[in-house]
Amino acid sequence: MVKFQIEKKTLLGRLGKIDTWGSVEVNHQTPSFQTYLRAGHIPHLTWEVAENQLKLEQTHIFQMTLPTLVSNAKIIEKFGKGAAKFCGMPAGAAVHLTPFDPLGKLPGGYNDSKSVAIWTANGKVSLDVKMWREIINSFGCGSIETLVDYDTPKDVGQKKLVKAVDRTKTFQEQLFQQDEKVNGERIVSLGGGFSKYHRRKCAVDVGLAENIAGYTVEFREFTEGKETDDKEMKELLEETFSPLPPTKLRCISGPFNPKTVLFLVQQGIDLFDSSFPVKLAEEGHAFCLSDDFPTSSKYEVVDFNNEKFADDFTALFDGCACYTCTKYTKGYLQHLLNTRELLASILLVIHNMTEYDKMFKLIRSSLENSEGL
Amino acid sequence: MRYDVLARAGFARRGNLHLPHSIVETPVFMPVGTQGTMKGIVPEQLVSMDCRILLCNTYHLGHRPGHERVKAAGGLHKMMNWNRSILTDSGGFQMVSLSKLMTVDENGVNFESPHTGEMMALPPEKSIEIQQALGADIMMQLDHVIHVLTTGDIVKEAMHRSIRWLDRCKVAHTRDDQAMFPILQGGLNLELRKECAKEMAKRAKVGIAIGGLSGGEEKDHFWRVVAACCAALPPHLPRYVMGVGFPVDLVICSFLGADMFDCVYPTRTARFGTAMVRRGGLMQLNQKRYKEDFLPIDKKCECNTCKNYTRAYIHSIVGKETVGCHLVSVHNIKHQLDLMRDVRQAIQSNSVEQFLKQFLYDYYGPIQSENPSKQDSEKMREVPQWVRDAVDHMGYKLDF
Ligand SMILES: [Zn+2]
Ligand SMILES: [Zn+2]
């Protein structure tokens, strides 16, 4: 089970603790994040490097994303020891399986009444409930999430929106049909796009089912790089959560920058994912929180593609104790990016994830120090 | 800096080369980290594989980030977080292979700058200056590289010029914490090679290289040149055969008396999903036959990849995620290091013949498979004649 309890509620957000994830004891404090995986790896890090050079505060809860693995679903089934083992992951890890890659593209217009589209290197895969259930059962992850029709952009027509919410409900009912076995804890996906009404409707439709371990809010239209409106996000989340039991775990997936994370924490989100630091790393960027974070939500993004770093052989960020900052310099990183060497992404992923991890630690301690409600 | 021969078996030697940053056990394979990094492998992984020395390319580093910058970074070791030994080449070879407009005169090599397109000169002194700024444990002299298949007087001229350049390099060489290796030239002409060996051995302090090979010459010529050079060189100098890295070449050259090797092949080929294996030689993991193959690349290999991953998994991500490339690179480098460890062991225990038989039997045999029909479908490949001749020359017998 996902054993989660809220320890404190404040005006800035809620503090909680996940004792177990599936059968794994994690003692993972929230707000926090799932570790984003592609092909069963933290992008660019082999498990050897991840285990030896990436030191994070808490036991990982891994977010296994399907698109890089879906073409091998039959092979993983034949392998018979689960997806985590297939991907060489460390034994005994807490793993959550999601159909979506938060950094992948999801163009509109490809979902239908039977399936949602996910995109692999070789094109579209229409994921229907039966296929999803088979994958869930052969992958053997600690938790899974339900299918959601995500195709609800801001300008979506009313008819399409209604359909999307209906489909999300149908997908869930079909997935958990009686007599069907579904391995793993259930995280329910909540959709509804930009409509307060449909956010609430979707929450009522799917969120009140039995045996639910938590929720994940479909929020891809609000991730880094998109134009977002705080008020709008706040209202949509309020509509989503108000009909639901308040004590369950609330997740959100996608690249959210520190400022948005702070804001979403305030709206009661417990668990994010680490796609933001990976996204930055893949652009040659590193980020660093301001000294007074989270009092200030400021952070700096440094572009190491910039040649101005070529002659600077000082550490990337003073005071950061990560592998990258203690062993390498700005100038070297610039050289690696300039020569398109693979090590650049490795080093940037390690720093950025360390910083993202530190960010949540700072958020948690600020919640600890603020007044409870 | 010194070289101790610890054991001999036939022509082969097992030695220790003491360098400022590590003791290198020979015969040794040196992986190549062209740009001052090992293709997506962190230095700690190389240390855990007991890699003691690697090679970086002067030509590339001289351009990007530039030798002054490397110097400002505190030298190559510090810049790349590698405090074991490094060897840098002279930069000359890369100019020959990368610059179409390259010319050579007595002053040095002239080449087209990849940045400005202008012609630039690299005299021997400049090569040493750059290499001293990089700060590797071993530097290479600038030599006059000609294509290995060139014939006529130019071969002799290039050889003599390389000797003159060696003298200029020696004058330019001022740092005593770096060794400088001369490079034997002389093409495929064994008499020239011997003459060159005699002249250069007089001038060599720590070790010496055998250059001008691995450029598309016939294998029959290749091994005979290596054998002749090794025979002509004094025993106190480790002998570095440049650009050699295919497993069978490493094994044969080691038993002919060579001590050091380098090659980009293990990491370069990893990018395309090709793993090096003792049984069958090469495994192209992007092939369909590995799609459902749940064996590790090599059951006996103790690298991190083989301990944790199947061929099927690697097949599924090769060319898609950088991790696929990293996993195969780790295996390939470990494969080369382990092969050389076993070669050293064979020399130490005087069991070269036994080792050769097993190695060649595996190498030219089929790839290990769980599916017997697949294994049968791949018959043993012929051991090439040049290998048989070289083995014969060493005085060993193959019984297959
Ligand atoms: Zn750092
Ligand atoms: Zn291996």
Coordinates of C-alpha atoms in Angstrom, one line a residue, chain A residues 18-320:
Chain A
I18 CA 4.9 8.4 2.9
D19 CA 5.9 5.4 5.0
T20 CA 5.5 2.8 2.4
W21 CA 5.2 2.7 -1.4
G22 CA 3.8 -0.6 -2.5
S23 CA 5.8 -3.1 -0.4
V24 CA 8.8 -0.8 0.0
E25 CA 9.4 1.1 3.1
V26 CA 10.5 4.6 2.0
N27 CA 9.9 7.0 4.9
H28 CA 9.7 9.7 2.3
Q29 CA 8.7 13.2 3.6
T30 CA 6.6 15.4 1.4
P31 CA 6.4 17.8 -0.3
S32 CA 8.9 16.0 -2.5
F33 CA 9.2 14.5 -5.9
Q34 CA 9.3 11.2 -7.8
T35 CA 12.5 10.5 -9.6
Y36 CA 11.8 10.8 -13.3
L37 CA 12.9 7.8 -15.4
R38 CA 13.1 7.2 -19.1
A39 CA 13.8 3.7 -20.3
G40 CA 14.0 2.8 -16.6
H41 CA 16.9 5.2 -16.0
I42 CA 17.4 8.7 -14.7
P43 CA 18.1 10.1 -18.2
H44 CA 21.9 9.9 -19.0
L45 CA 22.8 8.1 -15.8
T46 CA 23.5 4.4 -15.8
W47 CA 22.4 2.9 -12.5
E48 CA 26.1 2.6 -11.6
V49 CA 26.6 6.3 -11.9
A50 CA 23.2 7.1 -10.3
E51 CA 23.9 5.0 -7.2
N52 CA 27.5 6.1 -6.7
Q53 CA 27.4 9.8 -7.7
L54 CA 23.9 11.1 -7.1
K55 CA 23.3 11.6 -3.4
L56 CA 19.8 12.7 -2.5
E57 CA 18.2 13.3 0.8
Q58 CA 15.5 10.6 0.7
T59 CA 14.8 7.2 -0.5
H60 CA 13.7 7.4 -4.2
I61 CA 10.2 6.9 -5.4
F62 CA 10.8 6.3 -9.1
Q63 CA 8.5 7.4 -11.8
M64 CA 8.8 4.9 -14.6
T65 CA 7.4 6.4 -17.8
L66 CA 6.0 4.1 -20.4
P67 CA 6.8 5.6 -23.8
T68 CA 10.4 4.5 -23.9
L69 CA 9.3 1.0 -22.8
V70 CA 6.0 0.4 -24.5
S71 CA 7.5 -1.2 -27.6
N72 CA 9.1 -3.8 -25.4
A73 CA 6.0 -4.6 -23.4
K74 CA 5.8 -8.1 -24.8
I75 CA 9.4 -8.7 -24.2
I76 CA 9.2 -7.5 -20.6
E77 CA 6.3 -9.8 -20.1
K78 CA 8.3 -12.7 -21.5
F79 CA 11.3 -11.7 -19.3
G80 CA 9.0 -12.3 -16.4
K81 CA 10.8 -10.5 -13.7
G82 CA 9.2 -7.1 -14.1
A83 CA 10.2 -3.9 -15.8
A84 CA 12.5 -2.6 -13.0
K85 CA 14.7 -5.6 -13.2
F86 CA 14.6 -5.5 -17.0
C87 CA 15.9 -2.0 -16.9
G88 CA 18.7 -2.9 -14.5
M89 CA 17.2 -0.9 -11.6
P90 CA 18.5 -1.5 -8.1
A91 CA 16.5 -4.2 -6.3
G92 CA 13.8 -3.3 -3.9
A93 CA 13.1 0.1 -5.3
A94 CA 9.7 1.9 -5.0
V95 CA 8.4 2.4 -8.5
H96 CA 5.4 4.1 -9.9
L97 CA 4.3 3.4 -13.5
T98 CA 2.8 6.2 -15.6
P99 CA 1.7 6.0 -19.2
F100 CA 3.1 9.4 -19.9
D101 CA 6.5 11.0 -20.3
P102 CA 6.3 14.4 -18.7
L103 CA 9.0 15.6 -21.1
G104 CA 7.5 13.9 -24.2
K105 CA 5.4 15.5 -26.7
L106 CA 1.6 14.9 -26.6
P107 CA 0.1 16.5 -29.7
G108 CA -3.7 16.8 -29.7
G109 CA -6.2 15.0 -31.8
Y110 CA -5.1 11.4 -31.4
N111 CA -7.1 10.1 -28.5
D112 CA -10.3 8.1 -29.2
S113 CA -13.0 6.5 -27.2
K114 CA -11.0 3.3 -26.7
S115 CA -7.5 4.6 -26.2
V116 CA -5.1 7.4 -25.4
A117 CA -2.1 8.1 -27.6
I118 CA 1.4 8.0 -26.3
W119 CA 4.4 8.8 -28.4
T120 CA 7.6 6.7 -28.8
A121 CA 10.7 7.3 -30.9
N122 CA 8.9 5.3 -33.6
G123 CA 5.6 7.1 -33.5
K124 CA 2.3 6.8 -31.9
V125 CA 1.0 4.0 -29.8
S126 CA -2.7 3.9 -29.0
L127 CA -2.9 2.6 -25.4
D128 CA -6.2 1.0 -24.6
V129 CA -7.3 -0.3 -21.3
K130 CA -6.6 -3.9 -22.0
M131 CA -3.1 -3.2 -23.1
W132 CA -2.5 -0.9 -20.2
R133 CA -3.7 -3.6 -17.8
E134 CA -1.4 -6.2 -19.3
I135 CA 1.5 -3.8 -19.1
I136 CA 0.7 -3.0 -15.5
N137 CA 0.6 -6.6 -14.6
S138 CA 3.7 -7.7 -16.4
F139 CA 5.7 -4.6 -15.4
G140 CA 5.0 -5.3 -11.7
C141 CA 5.5 -1.8 -10.3
G142 CA 4.4 -0.7 -6.8
S143 CA 1.8 1.7 -8.1
I144 CA 0.1 2.7 -11.4
E145 CA -2.1 5.4 -12.6
T146 CA -5.3 5.4 -14.5
L147 CA -5.7 6.6 -18.0
V148 CA -6.8 10.1 -18.6
D149 CA -7.9 11.8 -21.8
Y150 CA -5.4 14.6 -21.6
D151 CA -6.5 16.3 -24.9
T152 CA -8.1 19.3 -23.3
P153 CA -6.3 22.4 -24.3
K154 CA -7.5 25.9 -23.4
D155 CA -9.4 26.3 -26.7
V156 CA -11.0 22.9 -26.6
G157 CA -14.7 22.8 -27.6
Q158 CA -17.3 22.0 -25.0
K159 CA -18.3 18.7 -26.7
K160 CA -14.8 17.5 -26.8
L161 CA -14.2 18.4 -23.2
V162 CA -17.3 16.5 -22.1
K163 CA -16.1 13.5 -24.1
A164 CA -12.7 13.6 -22.5
V165 CA -14.1 13.6 -19.0
D166 CA -16.5 10.8 -19.9
R167 CA -13.6 8.8 -21.4
T168 CA -11.5 9.2 -18.4
K169 CA -14.3 7.8 -16.3
T170 CA -14.9 4.9 -18.7
F171 CA -11.2 4.0 -18.9
Q172 CA -11.0 3.8 -15.1
E173 CA -14.2 1.7 -14.8
Q174 CA -12.9 -0.7 -17.5
L175 CA -9.4 -0.9 -15.9
F176 CA -10.8 -1.9 -12.5
Q177 CA -13.6 -4.1 -13.8
Q178 CA -14.6 -6.8 -11.5
D179 CA -12.7 -10.1 -11.9
E180 CA -9.8 -8.2 -13.5
K181 CA -6.6 -8.3 -11.6
V182 CA -4.6 -5.0 -11.6
N183 CA -1.2 -5.1 -9.9
G184 CA -0.1 -2.2 -7.8
E185 CA -1.4 0.7 -5.8
R186 CA -3.9 2.9 -7.7
I187 CA -3.2 6.5 -8.3
V188 CA -6.2 8.1 -10.0
S189 CA -5.6 10.6 -12.8
L190 CA -7.8 13.7 -12.6
G191 CA -8.5 15.7 -15.8
G192 CA -10.8 18.4 -16.9
G193 CA -8.6 20.9 -18.6
F194 CA -9.3 24.6 -18.1
S195 CA -12.9 24.1 -17.0
K196 CA -13.7 24.4 -13.3
Y197 CA -16.9 22.5 -13.8
H198 CA -15.2 19.6 -15.6
R199 CA -12.4 19.5 -13.1
R200 CA -14.9 19.0 -10.4
K201 CA -17.0 16.6 -12.4
C202 CA -14.0 14.4 -13.2
A203 CA -12.9 14.4 -9.6
V204 CA -16.3 13.2 -8.5
D205 CA -16.5 10.7 -11.4
V206 CA -13.3 8.9 -10.7
G207 CA -11.8 10.2 -7.5
L208 CA -14.3 8.6 -5.1
A209 CA -13.8 5.0 -6.1
E210 CA -12.6 2.5 -3.6
N211 CA -9.0 1.4 -2.9
I212 CA -7.4 4.6 -4.1
A213 CA -3.9 5.4 -2.9
G214 CA -3.8 8.9 -4.2
Y215 CA -4.4 11.3 -7.0
T216 CA -2.4 12.8 -9.9
V217 CA -3.7 15.9 -11.5
E218 CA -3.4 16.2 -15.2
F219 CA -1.7 19.6 -15.5
R220 CA 0.5 19.5 -18.6
E221 CA -0.8 22.8 -19.8
F222 CA 0.7 24.5 -16.8
T223 CA 4.3 23.3 -17.0
E224 CA 7.5 25.2 -17.5
G225 CA 7.4 27.2 -20.7
K226 CA 3.6 27.5 -20.9
E227 CA 1.8 30.7 -20.1
T228 CA 0.2 30.2 -16.7
D229 CA -2.1 32.2 -14.5
D230 CA -1.8 31.6 -10.7
K231 CA -5.4 32.4 -10.1
E232 CA -6.6 30.0 -12.8
M233 CA -4.4 27.2 -11.4
K234 CA -5.5 27.8 -7.9
E235 CA -9.2 27.6 -8.9
L236 CA -8.8 24.5 -11.0
L237 CA -7.1 22.7 -8.2
E238 CA -9.6 23.9 -5.6
E239 CA -12.4 22.5 -7.8
T240 CA -10.5 19.3 -8.3
F241 CA -9.8 18.6 -4.6
S242 CA -12.8 20.0 -2.9
P243 CA -15.0 17.0 -3.5
L244 CA -12.2 14.5 -2.6
P245 CA -11.1 13.1 0.7
P246 CA -8.4 15.6 2.0
T247 CA -6.0 13.1 3.4
K248 CA -4.9 11.3 0.3
L249 CA -1.7 11.9 -1.5
R250 CA -1.8 14.5 -4.3
C251 CA 0.7 14.2 -7.1
I252 CA 1.4 16.3 -10.2
S253 CA 3.6 15.4 -13.1
G254 CA 5.7 17.6 -15.4
P255 CA 8.5 20.1 -15.4
F256 CA 7.6 22.8 -12.9
N257 CA 10.1 25.4 -12.0
P258 CA 10.9 26.4 -8.4
K259 CA 8.5 29.3 -8.4
T260 CA 5.6 27.2 -9.6
V261 CA 6.5 24.4 -7.3
L262 CA 6.2 26.7 -4.3
F263 CA 2.8 27.9 -5.6
L264 CA 1.5 24.3 -6.2
V265 CA 2.7 23.2 -2.7
Q266 CA 0.7 26.0 -1.4
Q267 CA -2.3 24.6 -3.2
G268 CA -1.8 21.3 -1.4
I269 CA 0.3 19.2 -3.9
D270 CA 2.5 16.7 -2.1
L271 CA 4.5 15.0 -4.8
F272 CA 6.1 16.3 -8.1
D273 CA 8.6 14.7 -10.4
S274 CA 12.1 15.5 -11.4
S275 CA 11.5 16.2 -15.1
F276 CA 12.3 19.9 -14.6
P277 CA 16.0 19.4 -13.6
V278 CA 16.4 16.8 -16.4
K279 CA 14.8 19.2 -18.9
L280 CA 17.2 21.9 -18.0
A281 CA 20.2 19.6 -18.1
E282 CA 19.3 18.5 -21.6
E283 CA 19.4 22.2 -22.7
G284 CA 22.9 22.6 -21.2
H285 CA 21.4 24.6 -18.3
A286 CA 22.0 24.4 -14.6
F287 CA 19.9 26.1 -11.9
C288 CA 20.5 27.4 -8.5
L289 CA 18.1 28.6 -5.9
S290 CA 18.5 32.0 -4.3
D291 CA 20.1 32.1 -0.9
D292 CA 16.8 33.0 0.8
F293 CA 14.7 30.4 -0.9
P294 CA 11.8 29.8 -0.2
T295 CA 11.3 33.2 1.4
S296 CA 12.1 34.4 -2.1
S297 CA 11.1 32.1 -4.9
K298 CA 13.9 33.3 -7.1
Y299 CA 16.3 31.0 -8.8
E300 CA 19.0 31.4 -11.4
V301 CA 19.4 29.4 -14.6
V302 CA 22.9 29.3 -16.0
D303 CA 23.4 28.5 -19.6
F304 CA 26.8 26.7 -19.9
N305 CA 26.6 26.8 -23.6
N306 CA 27.7 30.4 -23.2
E307 CA 31.3 30.8 -24.2
K308 CA 31.8 33.3 -21.4
F309 CA 32.4 30.3 -19.1
A310 CA 35.2 28.9 -21.2
D311 CA 38.0 30.5 -19.1
D312 CA 36.3 30.1 -15.8
F313 CA 37.8 27.2 -14.0
T314 CA 35.9 27.6 -10.7
A315 CA 33.2 25.3 -9.4
L316 CA 29.8 25.5 -11.0
F317 CA 28.1 26.7 -7.8
D318 CA 29.9 27.6 -4.6
G319 CA 28.6 25.7 -1.7
C320 CA 26.9 22.9 -3.7

